[in-house]
């Protein structure tokens, strides 16, 4: 098996820059290594496609990689929308702490149904204080909401889901099949993914990071969302380089349109939990029939085995469940949960998803059998927990003007500046011709081919 299974060895890439994100964990080290994973797999693909006569050198800027784990866009003269709902956050329960994630209206409604209190933070705080953390977590999840009680690393290691996650590989490769890649005459050593069609069926934040990364190498990324969907504090950051369309998949005409898009896609990246695509009439057998030559990469929150494999979740919740927030509290000497300084599980998983897609493409180009890639935030948490802290230099907390490209980006919300790319692979220089756009801006169609 030649497909990606671990972070690359340090001697396979060059690192410039220094510094570290202040954390109990090796966040900056993970940032650099995950960018390097993308670079190594892109170099494999460049070699497999004979775009360069020799293996290209891979260079990662450590400081910029650390900064890309935060927000990559700095508005000029306006402010980004708040990424968090007013009720979302950590609350002290009767026997510990719990995090409520209420950014989506139906998740907020589920939490409030259980708590049966006013939709105000003070009222939620008073009500949560009367609950046992585990009981409240269970009750909210049963109502279709999302929440996570804070567990220690030891508690997570003993938990059935924690045991399932630890025993799983970093990337689950499943369902081997032969894939014939389409010819892409546009592909060059400078833009190796030119002409590659990527169908993006993901939401905040890992999946969109992966497709944004592929767009930086020239891929045509088409993101599909239900009508009216929005993620106000996130989309200006992650829609860079993409075209974004709406489809209502509960309507037959729109579902048929998605099937047509899928048939013409080279890569499918989605974040649907097990069974969700089947309920839409898009189970694995149907996808194989519609798009037999696709590369497929997917993710979930808590892993693909164990009792929580179908549980909804987000980075901040997985940090609470897996003991990262508790370890951060102990490291910082705080009384309350102390999460990672950035949503590192989302970002790392996103870059690993991009690397997995490139790995599968390189494998297919070498005429070997290809398998689908499955990743999870919880398994990435274990990767981070095991990673040694080695970075030195000043703390990296905020980007400076020198970290941004001088040319302004005309996003749909207003002008701003984007972080300079952190990764160089031979002649490849990441850039995104399309500025960040609002969801639903484009028609649900691929661009016309010039050949």
Coordinates of C-alpha atoms in Angstrom, one line a residue:
X1 CA 0.0 0.0 0.0
X2 CA 1.6 3.3 -1.1
X3 CA -1.2 5.5 0.1
X4 CA -0.7 8.0 2.9
X5 CA -0.7 6.5 6.4
X6 CA 1.3 8.9 8.6
X7 CA 2.9 12.3 8.8
X8 CA 6.0 12.4 6.6
X9 CA 9.5 11.9 8.0
X10 CA 11.3 15.2 8.8
X11 CA 14.0 14.5 6.3
X12 CA 11.6 14.5 3.4
X13 CA 11.0 18.3 3.5
X14 CA 12.7 21.5 4.4
X15 CA 11.5 23.9 7.1
X16 CA 12.0 27.6 7.3
X17 CA 10.8 30.0 10.0
X18 CA 10.4 29.5 13.7
X19 CA 8.0 30.1 16.6
X20 CA 5.3 28.2 18.3
X21 CA 1.6 28.4 19.2
X22 CA 1.4 28.4 23.0
X23 CA -0.3 25.2 24.0
X24 CA 0.1 22.0 26.1
X25 CA 0.3 20.2 22.7
X26 CA 2.6 20.4 19.6
X27 CA 0.2 22.5 17.6
X28 CA 2.8 24.3 15.5
X29 CA 4.7 21.1 14.9
X30 CA 1.4 19.5 13.6
X31 CA 0.8 22.5 11.4
X32 CA 4.1 22.2 9.7
X33 CA 3.9 18.4 9.4
X34 CA 0.4 18.5 7.9
X35 CA 1.5 21.0 5.3
X36 CA 4.5 18.8 4.6
X37 CA 2.1 15.8 4.1
X38 CA 0.3 17.8 1.4
X39 CA 3.6 18.7 -0.2
X40 CA 5.0 15.1 -0.2
X41 CA 1.8 13.7 -1.8
X42 CA 1.7 16.5 -4.4
X43 CA 5.3 15.7 -5.3
X44 CA 4.3 12.1 -5.7
X45 CA 1.5 13.1 -8.1
X46 CA 3.8 15.5 -10.0
X47 CA 6.2 12.6 -10.5
X48 CA 3.5 10.1 -11.4
X49 CA 2.2 12.5 -14.1
X50 CA 5.7 13.1 -15.4
X51 CA 5.3 16.9 -14.9
X52 CA 8.9 17.3 -13.7
X53 CA 12.1 15.5 -14.6
X54 CA 13.0 15.0 -11.0
X55 CA 11.4 14.9 -7.5
X56 CA 10.6 18.5 -6.5
X57 CA 11.8 20.0 -3.3
X58 CA 9.2 20.6 -0.6
X59 CA 9.5 23.6 1.7
X60 CA 7.2 24.6 4.6
X61 CA 7.3 28.0 6.3
X62 CA 6.8 27.0 9.9
X63 CA 5.4 30.4 11.0
X64 CA 3.0 30.7 8.1
X65 CA 1.8 27.1 8.6
X66 CA 1.0 27.9 12.2
X67 CA -0.9 31.0 11.2
X68 CA -2.9 29.2 8.5
X69 CA -4.3 27.1 11.4
X70 CA -6.1 30.3 12.5
X71 CA -7.9 32.7 10.2
X72 CA -6.2 33.3 6.9
X73 CA -8.0 36.5 5.9
X74 CA -7.7 40.0 7.3
X75 CA -10.5 42.4 6.3
X76 CA -9.5 45.9 5.3
X77 CA -11.9 48.4 6.8
X78 CA -14.6 46.0 7.9
X79 CA -15.0 43.2 10.5
X80 CA -15.6 39.5 10.0
X81 CA -18.9 38.2 11.4
X82 CA -18.7 36.5 14.8
X83 CA -18.0 32.8 14.3
X84 CA -19.9 31.8 17.5
X85 CA -23.5 31.8 18.6
X86 CA -24.0 33.8 21.9
X87 CA -25.0 30.6 23.8
X88 CA -22.2 28.4 22.5
X89 CA -19.4 27.8 25.0
X90 CA -18.3 26.0 28.2
X91 CA -20.5 25.8 31.2
X92 CA -19.9 24.4 34.7
X93 CA -22.2 21.5 35.5
X94 CA -22.9 20.0 39.0
X95 CA -19.9 17.6 38.6
X96 CA -17.7 19.1 35.9
X97 CA -17.8 21.0 32.7
X98 CA -19.7 20.7 29.4
X99 CA -19.5 22.5 26.1
X100 CA -22.6 23.4 24.2
X101 CA -22.3 24.0 20.4
X102 CA -25.3 26.0 19.2
X103 CA -24.0 27.7 16.0
X104 CA -26.6 26.0 13.9
X105 CA -30.3 26.9 14.7
X106 CA -31.5 23.2 15.1
X107 CA -28.6 22.5 17.5
X108 CA -29.4 25.6 19.5
X109 CA -33.1 24.5 19.6
X110 CA -32.2 21.0 20.7
X111 CA -30.1 22.3 23.7
X112 CA -32.8 24.7 24.8
X113 CA -35.5 22.0 24.6
X114 CA -33.5 19.9 27.0
X115 CA -32.6 22.8 29.3
X116 CA -36.1 24.3 29.2
X117 CA -34.9 27.8 29.9
X118 CA -34.7 31.2 28.3
X119 CA -32.5 31.7 25.3
X120 CA -30.0 33.8 27.3
X121 CA -26.5 32.9 28.4
X122 CA -27.2 33.6 32.1
X123 CA -30.3 31.5 32.1
X124 CA -28.4 28.6 30.4
X125 CA -25.6 28.9 32.9
X126 CA -28.0 28.6 35.9
X127 CA -29.8 25.7 34.4
X128 CA -26.6 23.7 33.4
X129 CA -25.3 24.1 37.0
X130 CA -28.1 21.7 38.1
X131 CA -27.2 18.9 35.7
X132 CA -24.7 16.2 35.7
X133 CA -22.4 16.8 32.7
X134 CA -22.7 13.3 31.3
X135 CA -26.5 13.2 31.7
X136 CA -26.8 16.6 30.0
X137 CA -24.6 15.5 27.1
X138 CA -26.7 12.4 26.6
X139 CA -29.9 14.3 26.7
X140 CA -28.9 16.9 24.2
X141 CA -27.5 14.3 21.8
X142 CA -30.7 12.4 22.1
X143 CA -32.6 15.5 21.0
X144 CA -30.4 15.8 17.9
X145 CA -28.1 18.5 19.4
X146 CA -24.4 18.5 20.0
X147 CA -22.6 18.8 23.3
X148 CA -19.5 17.3 25.0
X149 CA -18.7 16.8 28.7
X150 CA -15.1 17.5 29.6
X151 CA -13.2 14.2 30.1
X152 CA -9.6 13.7 31.1
X153 CA -7.1 11.9 28.8
X154 CA -7.4 8.9 31.1
X155 CA -11.2 9.0 31.0
X156 CA -11.1 9.1 27.2
X157 CA -8.6 6.2 27.0
X158 CA -11.0 4.1 29.1
X159 CA -14.1 5.2 27.2
X160 CA -15.4 2.7 24.5
X161 CA -15.2 5.4 21.8
X162 CA -11.7 6.4 23.0
X163 CA -10.5 2.8 22.7
X164 CA -12.0 2.5 19.3
X165 CA -10.3 5.6 18.1
X166 CA -6.9 4.7 19.4
X167 CA -7.1 1.3 17.7
X168 CA -7.9 2.8 14.3
X169 CA -5.3 4.0 11.7
X170 CA -4.9 7.7 11.1
X171 CA -6.5 7.2 7.7
X172 CA -8.9 4.4 7.1
X173 CA -8.5 3.2 3.5
X174 CA -11.3 1.0 2.4
X175 CA -13.0 -0.4 -0.8
X176 CA -10.1 -1.0 -3.3
X177 CA -11.0 -0.5 -6.9
X178 CA -9.4 0.5 -10.2
X179 CA -9.6 4.1 -11.2
X180 CA -8.9 5.5 -14.6
X181 CA -8.0 9.2 -14.4
X182 CA -9.2 11.6 -17.0
X183 CA -6.6 13.3 -19.2
X184 CA -5.9 16.8 -18.0
X185 CA -3.8 18.6 -20.7
X186 CA -4.0 21.8 -18.6
X187 CA -1.9 20.3 -15.8
X188 CA 1.6 21.7 -15.6
X189 CA 4.5 21.6 -13.1
X190 CA 3.3 25.0 -11.8
X191 CA -0.4 24.1 -11.7
X192 CA -0.5 20.3 -11.3
X193 CA -4.2 20.1 -10.5
X194 CA -5.4 22.3 -13.3
X195 CA -8.5 20.7 -14.9
X196 CA -9.2 18.5 -11.9
X197 CA -12.8 18.7 -10.8
X198 CA -13.5 18.5 -7.0
X199 CA -17.0 18.2 -5.7
X200 CA -17.2 19.6 -2.2
X201 CA -20.0 18.4 0.0
X202 CA -18.5 19.6 3.3
X203 CA -19.3 22.1 6.1
X204 CA -17.2 23.8 8.7
X205 CA -14.2 23.4 8.9
X206 CA -12.0 20.5 8.1
X207 CA -13.6 19.6 4.7
X208 CA -13.6 23.2 3.4
X209 CA -9.9 23.5 4.4
X210 CA -9.1 20.4 2.3
X211 CA -10.8 21.7 -0.8
X212 CA -9.4 25.2 -0.4
X213 CA -6.0 23.6 -0.4
X214 CA -6.7 21.7 -3.6
X215 CA -8.0 24.9 -5.2
X216 CA -4.6 26.5 -4.4
X217 CA -2.9 24.0 -6.8
X218 CA -5.3 24.7 -9.7
X219 CA -8.3 22.4 -9.0
X220 CA -11.8 23.5 -10.0
X221 CA -13.7 23.2 -6.7
X222 CA -17.5 23.3 -6.7
X223 CA -19.1 23.5 -3.3
X224 CA -22.8 22.5 -2.8
X225 CA -25.0 23.6 0.1
X226 CA -28.7 23.6 0.8
X227 CA -30.5 26.8 -0.1
X228 CA -30.1 29.4 2.5
X229 CA -27.2 27.7 4.3
X230 CA -24.6 30.0 5.7
X231 CA -21.7 30.0 8.1
X232 CA -21.1 33.7 8.5
X233 CA -17.9 33.7 10.5
X234 CA -16.2 31.0 8.4
X235 CA -17.2 31.3 4.7
X236 CA -15.0 34.4 4.0
X237 CA -12.0 32.2 5.1
X238 CA -12.8 28.9 3.5
X239 CA -14.6 29.7 0.2
X240 CA -11.3 31.0 -1.3
X241 CA -10.7 29.7 -4.8
X242 CA -14.1 27.9 -5.0
X243 CA -17.4 28.3 -6.8
X244 CA -20.4 27.8 -4.5
X245 CA -23.9 26.7 -5.5
X246 CA -27.1 25.7 -3.8
X247 CA -29.1 22.5 -4.3
X248 CA -32.0 21.1 -2.4
X249 CA -31.2 17.4 -2.3
X250 CA -34.6 16.5 -0.9
X251 CA -36.0 17.5 -4.3
X252 CA -35.7 15.0 -7.1
X253 CA -34.6 17.5 -9.7
X254 CA -31.8 18.8 -7.6
X255 CA -30.7 15.4 -6.5
X256 CA -30.5 14.4 -10.2
X257 CA -28.4 17.5 -10.8
X258 CA -26.0 16.4 -8.0
X259 CA -25.7 13.0 -9.6
X260 CA -24.8 14.6 -12.9
X261 CA -22.1 16.7 -11.1
X262 CA -20.8 13.7 -9.4
X263 CA -20.5 11.8 -12.6
X264 CA -18.2 14.5 -14.0
X265 CA -16.2 14.9 -10.9
X266 CA -12.7 13.6 -10.4
X267 CA -12.7 13.9 -6.6
X268 CA -15.6 13.7 -4.2
X269 CA -15.0 15.1 -0.7
X270 CA -17.8 15.0 1.8
X271 CA -18.6 15.0 5.5
X272 CA -21.7 12.9 5.6
X273 CA -22.0 10.6 8.6
X274 CA -22.5 6.9 7.9
X275 CA -25.9 6.2 6.4
X276 CA -26.6 9.8 5.4
X277 CA -25.8 9.4 1.7
X278 CA -27.7 6.1 1.6
X279 CA -30.8 7.9 2.8
X280 CA -30.4 10.3 -0.1
X281 CA -30.2 7.4 -2.5
X282 CA -26.4 7.7 -2.9
X283 CA -25.1 4.6 -1.2
X284 CA -21.6 3.3 -2.0
X285 CA -22.9 1.0 -4.9
X286 CA -24.8 3.9 -6.4
X287 CA -21.8 6.2 -6.2
X288 CA -19.6 3.5 -7.8
X289 CA -22.2 3.3 -10.7
X290 CA -22.5 7.0 -11.2
X291 CA -18.8 7.9 -10.8
X292 CA -16.6 4.7 -11.0
X293 CA -13.4 6.7 -11.5
X294 CA -13.8 9.2 -8.7
X295 CA -11.4 9.7 -5.8
X296 CA -13.4 9.8 -2.6
X297 CA -12.3 11.3 0.8
X298 CA -14.6 11.8 3.8
X299 CA -14.5 12.7 7.5
X300 CA -16.5 12.5 10.6
X301 CA -16.1 13.7 14.2
X302 CA -15.6 10.7 16.4
X303 CA -14.2 8.0 14.2
X304 CA -15.5 5.2 12.0
X305 CA -15.8 2.5 14.6
X306 CA -17.2 2.4 18.1
X307 CA -20.5 3.5 19.7
X308 CA -20.1 7.2 18.7
X309 CA -19.2 6.6 15.1
X310 CA -22.5 8.3 14.0
X311 CA -22.4 11.1 16.6
X312 CA -22.3 14.6 15.3
X313 CA -19.4 16.7 16.5
X314 CA -17.1 19.6 15.9
X315 CA -13.5 20.4 16.8
X316 CA -14.3 22.2 20.1
X317 CA -16.4 19.2 21.2
X318 CA -13.8 16.6 20.3
X319 CA -11.3 18.6 22.3
X320 CA -13.6 18.3 25.3
X321 CA -14.4 14.6 24.8
X322 CA -10.8 13.5 24.1
X323 CA -9.1 15.2 27.1
X324 CA -7.3 17.9 25.2
X325 CA -9.2 20.7 26.9
X326 CA -8.6 19.1 30.4
X327 CA -4.9 18.7 29.7
X328 CA -4.8 22.3 28.5
X329 CA -6.4 23.4 31.8
X330 CA -3.8 21.5 33.8
X331 CA -0.9 22.9 31.7
X332 CA -2.1 26.5 32.0
X333 CA -3.1 26.1 35.7
X334 CA -6.7 27.2 35.0
X335 CA -9.9 26.2 36.7
X336 CA -11.9 25.9 33.5
X337 CA -11.4 24.0 30.2
X338 CA -8.5 25.4 28.2
X339 CA -8.8 24.4 24.5
X340 CA -6.1 24.5 21.9
X341 CA -5.2 28.1 20.8
X342 CA -6.7 27.4 17.3
X343 CA -9.1 24.7 15.9
X344 CA -6.1 22.5 15.2
X345 CA -8.1 19.3 14.8
X346 CA -10.1 20.8 12.0
X347 CA -7.2 22.3 10.2
X348 CA -4.9 19.3 10.6
X349 CA -7.7 16.9 9.4
X350 CA -8.4 19.2 6.5
X351 CA -4.8 19.2 5.3
X352 CA -4.5 15.5 5.8
X353 CA -7.7 15.1 3.7
X354 CA -6.1 17.1 0.9
X355 CA -3.0 15.0 1.2
X356 CA -5.1 11.8 1.1
X357 CA -6.8 13.0 -2.1
X358 CA -3.4 13.7 -3.7
X359 CA -2.1 10.3 -2.5
X360 CA -5.0 8.5 -4.1
X361 CA -4.6 10.5 -7.3
X362 CA -0.8 9.6 -7.4
X363 CA -1.7 5.9 -6.8
X364 CA -4.2 5.9 -9.6
X365 CA -1.8 7.6 -11.9
X366 CA 0.7 4.8 -11.1
X367 CA -2.1 2.3 -12.2
X368 CA -2.4 0.8 -8.7
X369 CA -5.8 0.0 -7.0
X370 CA -7.2 3.0 -5.2
X371 CA -9.3 3.0 -2.0
X372 CA -11.5 5.6 -0.4
X373 CA -10.0 7.6 2.5
X374 CA -11.8 8.1 5.8
X375 CA -10.5 10.5 8.5
X376 CA -11.9 11.8 11.8
X377 CA -11.3 14.7 14.2
X378 CA -11.0 12.3 17.1
X379 CA -8.2 10.3 15.4
X380 CA -6.4 13.5 14.6
X381 CA -6.6 14.4 18.3
X382 CA -4.7 11.3 19.1
X383 CA -2.1 12.2 16.5
X384 CA -1.6 15.6 18.1
X385 CA -1.5 14.1 21.6
X386 CA 1.4 11.8 20.6
X387 CA 3.4 14.5 18.8
X388 CA 6.5 15.8 20.6
X389 CA 6.9 19.6 21.1
X390 CA 10.1 20.6 19.4
X391 CA 9.5 24.1 18.0
X392 CA 11.3 27.0 19.6
X393 CA 11.4 30.8 19.1
X394 CA 8.8 33.4 19.9
X395 CA 5.1 32.6 20.5
X396 CA 2.9 32.8 17.5
X397 CA -0.3 34.5 18.5
X398 CA -1.3 36.9 15.7
X399 CA -0.3 37.6 12.1
X400 CA 1.7 40.7 11.2
X401 CA 1.4 42.7 8.0
X402 CA 4.5 41.0 6.6
X403 CA 2.6 37.6 6.8
X404 CA 0.0 38.7 4.2
X405 CA 0.2 39.0 0.5
X406 CA 0.5 42.7 -0.6
X407 CA -2.3 42.4 -3.2
X408 CA -5.8 42.9 -1.9
X409 CA -8.4 40.2 -2.3
X410 CA -11.8 41.5 -3.4
X411 CA -14.0 39.1 -1.4
X412 CA -17.8 39.3 -1.6
X413 CA -17.8 41.0 1.8
X414 CA -15.2 43.6 1.1
X415 CA -11.5 43.9 0.5
X416 CA -8.8 42.2 2.6
X417 CA -5.5 40.4 2.5
X418 CA -4.8 36.7 2.6
X419 CA -1.9 35.0 4.4
X420 CA 1.0 34.2 2.2
X421 CA 1.2 30.5 1.2
X422 CA 3.1 28.3 3.7
X423 CA 4.0 25.5 1.2
X424 CA 6.2 25.4 -1.8
X425 CA 6.7 22.3 -4.0
X426 CA 9.2 22.6 -6.8
X427 CA 7.8 25.1 -9.3
X428 CA 4.3 25.0 -7.6
X429 CA 3.3 28.2 -5.9
X430 CA -0.1 28.1 -4.3
X431 CA -2.5 30.8 -5.4
X432 CA -6.2 31.3 -5.8
X433 CA -7.5 33.2 -8.8
X434 CA -11.1 33.3 -7.3
X435 CA -11.6 35.4 -4.2
X436 CA -13.8 34.2 -1.3
X437 CA -17.4 34.3 -2.3
X438 CA -20.8 33.9 -0.6
X439 CA -22.6 30.6 -0.7
X440 CA -25.0 30.1 -3.5
X441 CA -23.3 32.6 -5.7
X442 CA -22.8 30.3 -8.7
X443 CA -24.9 27.9 -10.8
X444 CA -24.5 24.2 -9.9
X445 CA -22.4 23.4 -13.0
X446 CA -18.9 22.6 -13.9
X447 CA -17.0 25.1 -16.1
X448 CA -16.9 24.4 -19.8
X449 CA -13.8 22.5 -21.0
X450 CA -11.7 24.1 -23.7
X451 CA -11.1 20.7 -25.3

